[in-house]
Amino acid sequence: GSAKSSKSSGSSGSSGATASGALAFDKDDYTELTTTITTDDGDVEVKYHFYKSITYVTKPVDETYQSLNVSVPVEIAGKAVDATNAPILFANAVGGYMPSSVAEATGVGGGGMTGMPGGGTDTGTGSGTGTGSGTGTGSGSGEVESGGNGQLDQRGQSVSNAQLALAAGYVVVEPGARGRTLVDSDGRYYGVAPAAIVDLKAAVRYVRFNKGRIPGDTDRIVSSGTSAGGALSALLGASGDSPLYDAHLKEIGAADASDAIFASGDWCPITDLEHADMAYEWNWGANKLASGSLVDRTVSKELTAAFADYQASLKLKAKGLGTLTVRNLDEYLLKTFLEPSATKYLAALSDADRTTYLASNTFITWSGGRAAFSWADFLTHVGARKKDAPAFDAFDLSSGENNLFGKGTTKARHFTLYSLRHEGSASARLDGDLPETLKLMNPMPFLAKANPGRARHWWIRVGTKDSDTSLTVVGNLAARLENLGDDVDAAMYWDGGHGANEDAADFIKWIAKVTD
Ligand code: DHB
């Protein structure tokens, strides 16, 4: 909606001290709603207080996006509950790095918002979104289009996490955030990087600033998101309290409080964008497009070669393999994620269904209750890759990420030297602001420096058929966190497509465990 666009003209950069007073959460300003949430234990009726469309900064650029909703359970299955000290699920619904607004939501998880996959009615009774658990595979590549001009900006699966969290007695905060396509009347792109992460951090600061006023334990914020939202959730977790964002946060009048979060839940994070093209070719370079054609072999090979250097530079280690390089990365992915996920999938099938699956997937050796296969056969099994080469920094500037790294009135820019130089001179340099902007969007450098403000608990998931990015993105993120000694629960969903969330109920239980 264009309804409430209040552009602030020129920021004064004044101190947030007085401004923060305006950010006090009003615990009496809610509507009481009732909704029925489908959980593994059946349908649960939840009565909750819904705080709607709270602007979380004092100098918003666009309140439609820079606002959040809060849902606080007060009665679950007929029993009164007190969420004063409950964990807080901070569920962003960003998709495609697009703008994400909760301003029109009529309840937790969006309620009856239009454009919401599976969004319920606005009566507050029954959502029809399902629980997201056990929905199986292939929610698929068609569900959210990005790369170019995807219009979808809300994620059905964040809905199920949010609803299940509410049914578990947690407080749910749903923040909106600016996104890449927003443009003002002067033609300036005001939602490009790093706007979305700055907004999410401002929303976290709002929550923490309101400790004692807002229900929930503000020291137990658990972030969640999927795809671009998963990337931002990982970035929130990695970059907690980094001073690198201070000027941006000051500019929008963020509360003077910590933006560190306790835990980070990240589904198919589309992150490490400046290395994603090379990673993609290393992973999916041999796979054809859905059209049946191979991508440009020279481009694919050059990017694959560049990935070897990047991978080595990370100096990640994995048990039994030593330093992770392109020589053992396939083995790492196979043993740590792919075979275990196939094993779990097959073990859960009936004998008859497993026999059928194995009969049509003869590349899998099933022995002693374990699945085994080769990396090459796995790639063949996945089949068509989703993206052309380069997957992210498109030569013609047509990708969503080109737009994400736009600036001012420039809608789209190159953000890798490879694509920049492919299109221009061999000595071309990235625009001066880009190295810093890329850093503000990437969790990996924060983790490489062991940022002390980072989250220490991580839930990371991706489907094995998700070729929206390289599987090494999750592999390397998990390895980095393991190497830091953080608490990591990372796994893949066998045959899961883009956006898959097949164990939402387990995530909710995990929150209880890590926040206990
Ligand atoms: C998303 C998907 C992509 O393929 C991408 O490049 C960026 C974001 C998404 O679904 O959010």
XYZ file of C-alpha atoms and ligand atoms in Angstrom:
527
model
C 0.000 0.000 0.000
C 0.986 3.546 -0.667
C -1.349 4.736 2.030
C 0.956 6.051 4.707
C 4.130 7.126 3.052
C 5.579 9.880 5.141
C 8.924 10.728 3.701
C 11.178 12.539 6.067
C 13.161 15.137 4.280
C 16.740 15.275 5.340
C 17.778 13.801 8.619
C 18.953 16.065 11.359
C 21.006 13.305 12.927
C 19.941 14.483 16.353
C 20.326 12.307 19.388
C 17.732 9.653 19.978
C 17.474 10.471 23.683
C 14.256 12.474 23.665
C 13.085 10.700 20.569
C 13.222 7.351 22.319
C 10.564 8.503 24.764
C 8.174 8.384 21.871
C 9.025 4.736 21.365
C 7.456 3.532 24.604
C 5.299 0.455 24.069
C 1.713 0.988 25.254
C 0.676 -2.287 26.782
C -2.982 -1.267 26.897
C -3.360 -0.552 23.202
C -4.429 -3.925 21.850
C -7.382 -5.808 20.477
C -8.203 -9.225 21.836
C -8.437 -11.895 19.157
C -9.089 -15.589 19.116
C -7.651 -17.969 16.572
C -7.509 -21.705 16.083
C -4.021 -23.000 15.388
C -3.376 -26.452 13.987
C -0.495 -28.108 15.841
C 0.870 -31.660 15.974
C -1.352 -32.158 19.019
C -4.463 -31.057 17.159
C -6.317 -27.776 16.914
C -5.632 -25.329 19.723
C -7.716 -22.260 20.428
C -5.582 -19.281 21.390
C -6.813 -15.994 22.796
C -4.238 -13.261 22.338
C -3.626 -9.544 22.540
C -2.827 -8.082 19.147
C -0.821 -4.844 19.023
C -1.005 -3.516 15.530
C 1.172 -1.431 13.289
C 3.511 0.174 15.808
C 6.070 2.444 14.181
C 9.397 1.345 15.632
C 11.542 4.391 14.816
C 11.073 8.095 15.528
C 12.098 9.259 12.069
C 10.477 6.773 9.732
C 11.141 7.008 6.037
C 8.029 4.965 5.317
C 5.801 3.849 8.179
C 4.047 1.322 5.998
C 7.176 -0.798 6.315
C 8.884 0.489 9.444
C 6.254 -0.823 11.798
C 5.695 -4.045 13.676
C 2.899 -6.131 15.173
C 3.005 -7.893 18.522
C 0.900 -10.895 19.512
C 0.756 -11.960 23.149
C -1.049 -15.167 24.127
C -3.326 -14.857 27.165
C -5.293 -18.090 26.993
C -4.343 -21.363 25.308
C -6.848 -24.217 25.062
C -8.959 -22.623 27.768
C -6.100 -22.097 30.212
C -4.840 -18.663 31.150
C -1.180 -18.079 30.308
C 1.256 -15.352 31.330
C 3.737 -14.528 28.578
C 5.551 -11.850 30.587
C 8.777 -13.855 30.590
C 8.193 -15.982 27.499
C 10.671 -16.136 24.615
C 9.990 -13.716 21.777
C 9.798 -15.011 18.219
C 10.877 -12.183 15.941
C 9.458 -13.439 12.660
C 10.229 -11.445 9.567
C 8.230 -12.170 6.409
C 10.650 -10.730 3.887
C 10.794 -12.507 0.530
C 12.901 -11.631 -2.486
C 14.453 -8.657 -0.664
C 11.128 -6.987 -1.442
C 9.345 -4.521 0.848
C 7.487 -6.274 3.641
C 4.616 -4.626 5.483
C 2.569 -5.820 8.435
C 0.487 -2.629 8.512
C -2.607 -4.271 7.034
C -2.367 -7.511 8.990
C -5.464 -8.421 10.967
C -3.875 -10.964 13.258
C -0.810 -13.071 13.966
C 0.915 -14.251 10.804
C -0.877 -11.639 8.766
C -4.423 -12.732 9.451
C -6.406 -11.907 6.369
C -3.725 -10.058 4.461
C -4.067 -10.313 0.749
C -1.161 -11.750 -1.092
C -0.360 -13.973 1.838
C 0.013 -17.596 0.823
C -2.597 -19.432 2.805
C -3.584 -16.282 4.640
C -6.683 -16.740 6.691
C -9.842 -14.766 7.027
C -10.005 -11.596 9.052
C -12.329 -12.967 11.661
C -9.427 -14.243 13.655
C -10.863 -17.708 13.657
C -9.007 -20.340 11.775
C -6.143 -19.527 9.585
C -6.014 -22.359 7.157
C -2.288 -21.950 6.819
C -1.472 -25.383 8.093
C 1.317 -26.045 10.476
C 4.065 -26.318 7.966
C 5.215 -29.529 9.521
C 5.197 -32.663 7.490
C 4.049 -30.922 4.364
C 6.703 -32.774 2.478
C 8.691 -31.590 -0.404
C 8.733 -29.286 -3.307
C 6.800 -26.353 -2.004
C 8.783 -25.352 -4.816
C 10.393 -23.004 -7.077
C 7.166 -21.606 -8.350
C 6.114 -20.322 -4.988
C 8.211 -17.228 -4.765
C 9.674 -15.676 -7.822
C 12.594 -13.430 -7.421
C 15.368 -12.539 -9.720
C 14.050 -9.565 -11.549
C 10.583 -8.614 -10.668
C 9.063 -10.973 -8.182
C 6.029 -9.422 -6.621
C 5.624 -11.713 -3.692
C 6.644 -10.084 -0.466
C 5.203 -12.312 2.201
C 6.090 -15.818 3.253
C 3.521 -18.414 4.141
C 5.951 -20.339 6.230
C 6.858 -17.568 8.571
C 3.147 -17.610 9.255
C 3.254 -21.147 10.524
C 6.278 -20.487 12.705
C 4.492 -17.455 14.144
C 1.258 -19.300 14.797
C 2.931 -22.314 16.351
C 4.992 -20.012 18.547
C 1.839 -18.298 19.768
C 0.208 -21.656 20.487
C 3.330 -22.583 22.487
C 2.867 -19.494 24.654
C 5.575 -17.310 23.134
C 5.270 -13.649 22.279
C 5.390 -13.075 18.521
C 6.817 -9.885 17.053
C 6.352 -9.436 13.315
C 8.416 -6.596 11.878
C 7.983 -4.991 8.502
C 11.001 -3.678 6.621
C 11.789 -1.613 3.573
C 12.706 -3.494 0.419
C 14.549 -3.017 -2.820
C 11.730 -1.849 -5.113
C 10.612 1.160 -3.071
C 11.111 4.411 -4.938
C 10.119 7.936 -3.918
C 8.678 10.722 -6.037
C 12.194 11.911 -6.895
C 13.004 8.512 -8.322
C 15.259 7.530 -5.430
C 15.409 3.934 -4.286
C 14.993 4.102 -0.529
C 14.654 0.402 0.267
C 17.895 -0.868 -1.262
C 20.740 -2.269 0.848
C 21.221 -1.901 3.714
C 17.690 -0.595 4.453
C 16.071 -3.947 5.325
C 18.674 -4.992 7.890
C 18.774 -1.496 9.371
C 15.000 -1.662 9.796
C 15.058 -5.108 11.387
C 17.759 -3.989 13.786
C 15.716 -0.913 14.640
C 12.754 -3.195 15.355
C 14.896 -5.347 17.652
C 16.093 -2.210 19.413
C 12.480 -1.125 19.862
C 11.676 -4.423 21.554
C 14.745 -4.315 23.799
C 14.206 -0.649 24.622
C 10.754 -1.633 25.903
C 12.008 -4.237 28.354
C 9.537 -4.330 31.237
C 6.783 -2.704 29.160
C 6.468 -5.165 26.296
C 5.456 -8.707 27.269
C 8.143 -11.332 26.742
C 11.786 -11.756 27.686
C 13.672 -9.170 25.639
C 16.922 -11.042 26.325
C 15.452 -14.116 24.594
C 14.660 -12.850 21.100
C 14.670 -15.619 18.516
C 14.655 -14.391 14.932
C 13.193 -16.320 12.003
C 12.963 -15.844 8.264
C 13.047 -17.627 4.939
C 15.145 -17.069 1.839
C 15.875 -13.320 1.695
C 14.203 -13.272 5.106
C 16.447 -16.151 6.162
C 19.461 -14.191 4.995
C 18.340 -11.195 7.049
C 17.658 -13.406 10.060
C 21.177 -14.855 9.797
C 22.557 -11.346 9.429
C 20.659 -10.156 12.503
C 22.174 -13.072 14.389
C 25.705 -12.504 13.130
C 25.912 -8.726 13.371
C 24.381 -8.084 16.803
C 25.444 -4.722 18.274
C 27.910 -4.046 15.475
C 28.750 -0.335 15.422
C 28.865 -0.447 11.612
C 25.126 0.239 11.473
C 25.060 3.058 14.038
C 24.850 5.955 11.601
C 22.071 4.270 9.635
C 20.131 3.517 12.804
C 20.550 7.045 14.092
C 19.273 8.449 10.819
C 15.885 6.756 11.210
C 15.631 7.411 14.942
C 16.101 3.879 16.228
C 15.788 3.360 19.973
C 18.948 3.527 22.028
C 19.208 -0.150 22.947
C 20.985 -3.346 22.002
C 20.130 -5.018 18.706
C 21.706 -8.327 19.669
C 19.441 -11.351 19.472
C 19.597 -14.603 21.405
C 19.006 -17.082 18.598
C 18.638 -17.096 14.834
C 16.424 -19.380 12.728
C 17.325 -19.296 9.050
C 15.555 -21.165 6.258
C 17.291 -21.307 2.867
C 19.205 -18.083 3.524
C 20.024 -16.303 0.263
C 23.167 -14.769 1.621
C 26.898 -14.250 1.022
C 25.691 -12.584 -2.154
C 29.055 -11.350 -3.423
C 30.269 -14.966 -3.527
C 26.995 -16.566 -4.535
C 27.669 -16.660 -8.279
C 30.881 -18.626 -7.886
C 29.360 -20.889 -5.251
C 26.376 -21.512 -7.490
C 28.538 -22.687 -10.392
C 30.622 -24.913 -8.135
C 27.402 -26.527 -6.898
C 25.028 -26.510 -9.864
C 27.394 -25.779 -12.753
C 26.881 -29.192 -14.352
C 23.098 -28.995 -14.152
C 20.981 -27.858 -17.069
C 18.313 -25.193 -16.918
C 14.665 -26.190 -17.002
C 14.748 -25.369 -20.712
C 17.236 -28.199 -21.135
C 20.118 -25.944 -22.096
C 23.443 -25.680 -20.348
C 24.575 -22.296 -19.099
C 27.587 -20.590 -20.707
C 30.501 -22.984 -20.074
C 33.166 -20.301 -19.953
C 31.286 -18.229 -17.416
C 30.453 -21.282 -15.345
C 34.059 -22.520 -15.360
C 35.560 -19.145 -14.524
C 33.212 -18.688 -11.607
C 33.799 -22.239 -10.395
C 37.546 -21.620 -10.453
C 37.135 -18.410 -8.471
C 35.129 -20.269 -5.851
C 38.104 -22.483 -5.008
C 40.038 -19.444 -3.809
C 37.114 -18.096 -1.855
C 36.440 -21.411 -0.170
C 40.086 -21.778 0.821
C 40.158 -18.222 2.163
C 37.427 -19.040 4.679
C 39.725 -21.533 6.451
C 36.781 -23.519 7.759
C 37.252 -26.878 9.367
C 35.030 -29.925 9.612
C 35.408 -33.003 11.743
C 37.278 -35.755 9.938
C 37.994 -33.585 6.902
C 40.306 -30.890 8.166
C 40.192 -27.624 6.266
C 37.245 -27.354 3.891
C 38.328 -26.801 0.313
C 36.691 -27.565 -3.015
C 38.488 -30.921 -2.842
C 36.437 -32.125 0.129
C 33.427 -29.809 0.169
C 31.269 -32.330 -1.691
C 32.187 -34.944 0.890
C 31.372 -32.529 3.688
C 27.954 -31.740 2.221
C 27.246 -35.413 1.566
C 28.198 -36.727 4.991
C 26.975 -33.829 7.096
C 23.725 -32.976 5.360
C 22.683 -34.864 2.239
C 22.993 -38.496 3.281
C 21.588 -37.878 6.768
C 18.606 -36.044 5.288
C 17.924 -38.877 2.838
C 18.310 -41.353 5.681
C 15.809 -39.491 7.825
C 13.384 -39.202 4.927
C 13.603 -42.875 4.002
C 13.464 -44.100 7.581
C 10.178 -42.268 8.077
C 8.547 -43.980 5.096
C 6.591 -47.206 5.290
C 8.492 -50.224 3.995
C 6.363 -50.201 0.860
C 6.889 -46.494 0.174
C 10.620 -46.775 0.825
C 10.882 -49.686 -1.587
C 9.039 -47.662 -4.206
C 11.244 -44.616 -3.660
C 14.440 -46.646 -3.836
C 13.232 -48.427 -6.954
C 12.887 -45.129 -8.783
C 16.055 -43.664 -7.239
C 18.567 -46.424 -7.743
C 21.510 -44.100 -7.142
C 20.789 -44.438 -3.432
C 22.317 -47.371 -1.590
C 20.140 -48.233 1.390
C 22.002 -50.373 3.834
C 21.832 -50.805 7.585
C 19.170 -48.117 7.754
C 21.398 -45.550 6.031
C 21.352 -43.859 2.661
C 24.562 -43.431 0.677
C 25.211 -41.956 -2.759
C 27.703 -39.904 -4.726
C 27.762 -36.149 -5.199
C 27.507 -36.537 -8.982
C 24.427 -38.741 -8.667
C 22.893 -36.310 -6.222
C 23.319 -33.479 -8.745
C 21.681 -35.581 -11.453
C 18.830 -36.372 -9.078
C 18.162 -32.694 -8.397
C 17.882 -32.018 -12.111
C 17.214 -28.547 -13.438
C 19.023 -25.627 -11.874
C 16.787 -22.636 -11.279
C 19.098 -19.835 -12.339
C 21.213 -18.980 -15.339
C 24.869 -17.966 -14.951
C 25.755 -15.741 -13.252
C 22.913 -16.541 -10.889
C 22.965 -13.317 -8.882
C 24.977 -10.523 -10.456
C 23.286 -10.750 -13.858
C 25.269 -9.321 -16.766
C 22.192 -7.344 -17.860
C 21.482 -6.083 -14.303
C 18.121 -7.878 -14.307
C 18.346 -9.796 -11.034
C 16.668 -8.867 -7.793
C 20.098 -8.617 -6.224
C 21.234 -6.083 -8.835
C 18.306 -3.987 -7.631
C 19.136 -4.723 -3.978
C 22.500 -3.059 -4.560
C 21.037 -0.092 -6.354
C 21.713 3.387 -4.970
C 19.983 6.731 -5.185
C 18.215 6.971 -8.511
C 20.180 4.016 -9.901
C 17.873 1.027 -9.828
C 20.450 -1.709 -10.252
C 24.220 -2.128 -10.072
C 26.876 -4.787 -10.398
C 28.213 -5.922 -7.060
C 30.900 -8.383 -8.189
C 34.069 -7.555 -10.080
C 33.432 -10.563 -12.293
C 30.158 -9.304 -13.760
C 31.255 -5.673 -13.731
C 34.394 -6.473 -15.729
C 32.600 -8.905 -18.016
C 30.434 -6.001 -19.113
C 33.030 -3.267 -18.923
C 36.771 -2.788 -18.802
C 39.064 -5.328 -17.165
C 40.187 -2.690 -14.699
C 36.726 -1.488 -13.713
C 36.199 -0.977 -9.980
C 33.052 -1.436 -7.935
C 31.338 1.773 -6.878
C 33.068 3.137 -3.793
C 30.253 2.478 -1.353
C 29.774 -1.149 -2.355
C 32.488 -2.903 -0.337
C 30.992 -1.411 2.835
C 27.381 -1.997 1.776
C 28.127 -5.636 0.922
C 29.682 -6.115 4.339
C 26.556 -4.721 5.998
C 24.502 -7.354 4.153
C 26.651 -10.426 4.778
C 26.776 -12.460 8.001
C 30.001 -14.244 7.046
C 32.480 -11.407 7.714
C 30.889 -10.745 11.128
C 31.273 -14.405 12.007
C 34.805 -14.591 10.603
C 35.640 -11.891 13.145
C 33.760 -13.739 15.893
C 31.541 -10.726 16.557
C 30.971 -10.863 20.330
C 27.398 -9.570 19.940
C 26.339 -12.490 17.740
C 23.599 -14.969 18.579
C 24.947 -18.181 20.095
C 22.095 -20.481 19.048
C 21.365 -21.256 15.425
C 18.697 -23.224 13.576
C 19.544 -23.570 9.879
C 17.523 -25.416 7.219
C 17.379 -25.784 3.455
C 15.789 -28.238 1.024
C 18.157 -30.435 -0.977
C 16.365 -29.505 -4.218
C 16.542 -25.786 -3.517
C 18.722 -24.345 -6.276
C 17.878 -20.730 -5.538
C 21.425 -20.592 -4.222
C 24.341 -22.947 -3.631
C 24.031 -25.509 -0.850
C 27.493 -24.356 0.216
C 25.878 -21.210 1.611
C 24.263 -23.221 4.377
C 27.242 -25.575 4.563
C 29.707 -22.750 5.134
C 27.463 -20.807 7.501
C 27.000 -23.902 9.651
C 30.721 -24.744 9.530
C 31.697 -21.220 10.549
C 29.335 -21.309 13.523
C 30.512 -24.789 14.529
C 34.102 -23.573 14.344
C 33.168 -20.679 16.630
C 31.782 -23.170 19.135
C 28.238 -21.875 18.874
C 25.168 -24.054 19.322
C 24.139 -25.107 15.797
C 21.209 -27.228 14.683
C 21.683 -27.404 10.914
C 19.981 -29.865 8.588
C 18.593 -30.271 5.101
C 15.159 -31.457 4.019
C 15.526 -34.307 1.561
C 13.963 -33.368 -1.799
C 12.720 -30.142 -0.214
C 12.239 -27.211 -2.565
C 12.721 -23.516 -2.072
C 11.165 -22.236 1.145
C 10.544 -25.685 2.623
C 9.900 -25.797 6.380
C 9.138 -29.370 7.287
C 9.855 -29.361 11.007
C 8.298 -26.168 12.321
C 7.083 -27.978 15.432
C 10.670 -29.043 16.172
C 11.827 -25.439 15.792
C 9.261 -24.392 18.390
C 10.528 -27.083 20.767
C 14.101 -26.042 20.067
C 13.234 -22.489 21.145
C 11.980 -23.839 24.464
C 15.179 -25.848 24.894
C 17.693 -23.118 24.088
C 15.884 -20.393 26.015
C 15.386 -22.560 29.098
C 14.619 -15.142 -2.766
C 14.869 -16.070 -3.760
C 15.938 -15.895 -4.594
O 16.209 -16.786 -5.567
C 16.778 -14.790 -4.449
O 17.808 -14.636 -5.289
C 16.532 -13.867 -3.437
C 15.453 -14.042 -2.596
C 13.445 -15.334 -1.879
O 12.649 -16.245 -2.122
O 13.316 -14.583 -0.907
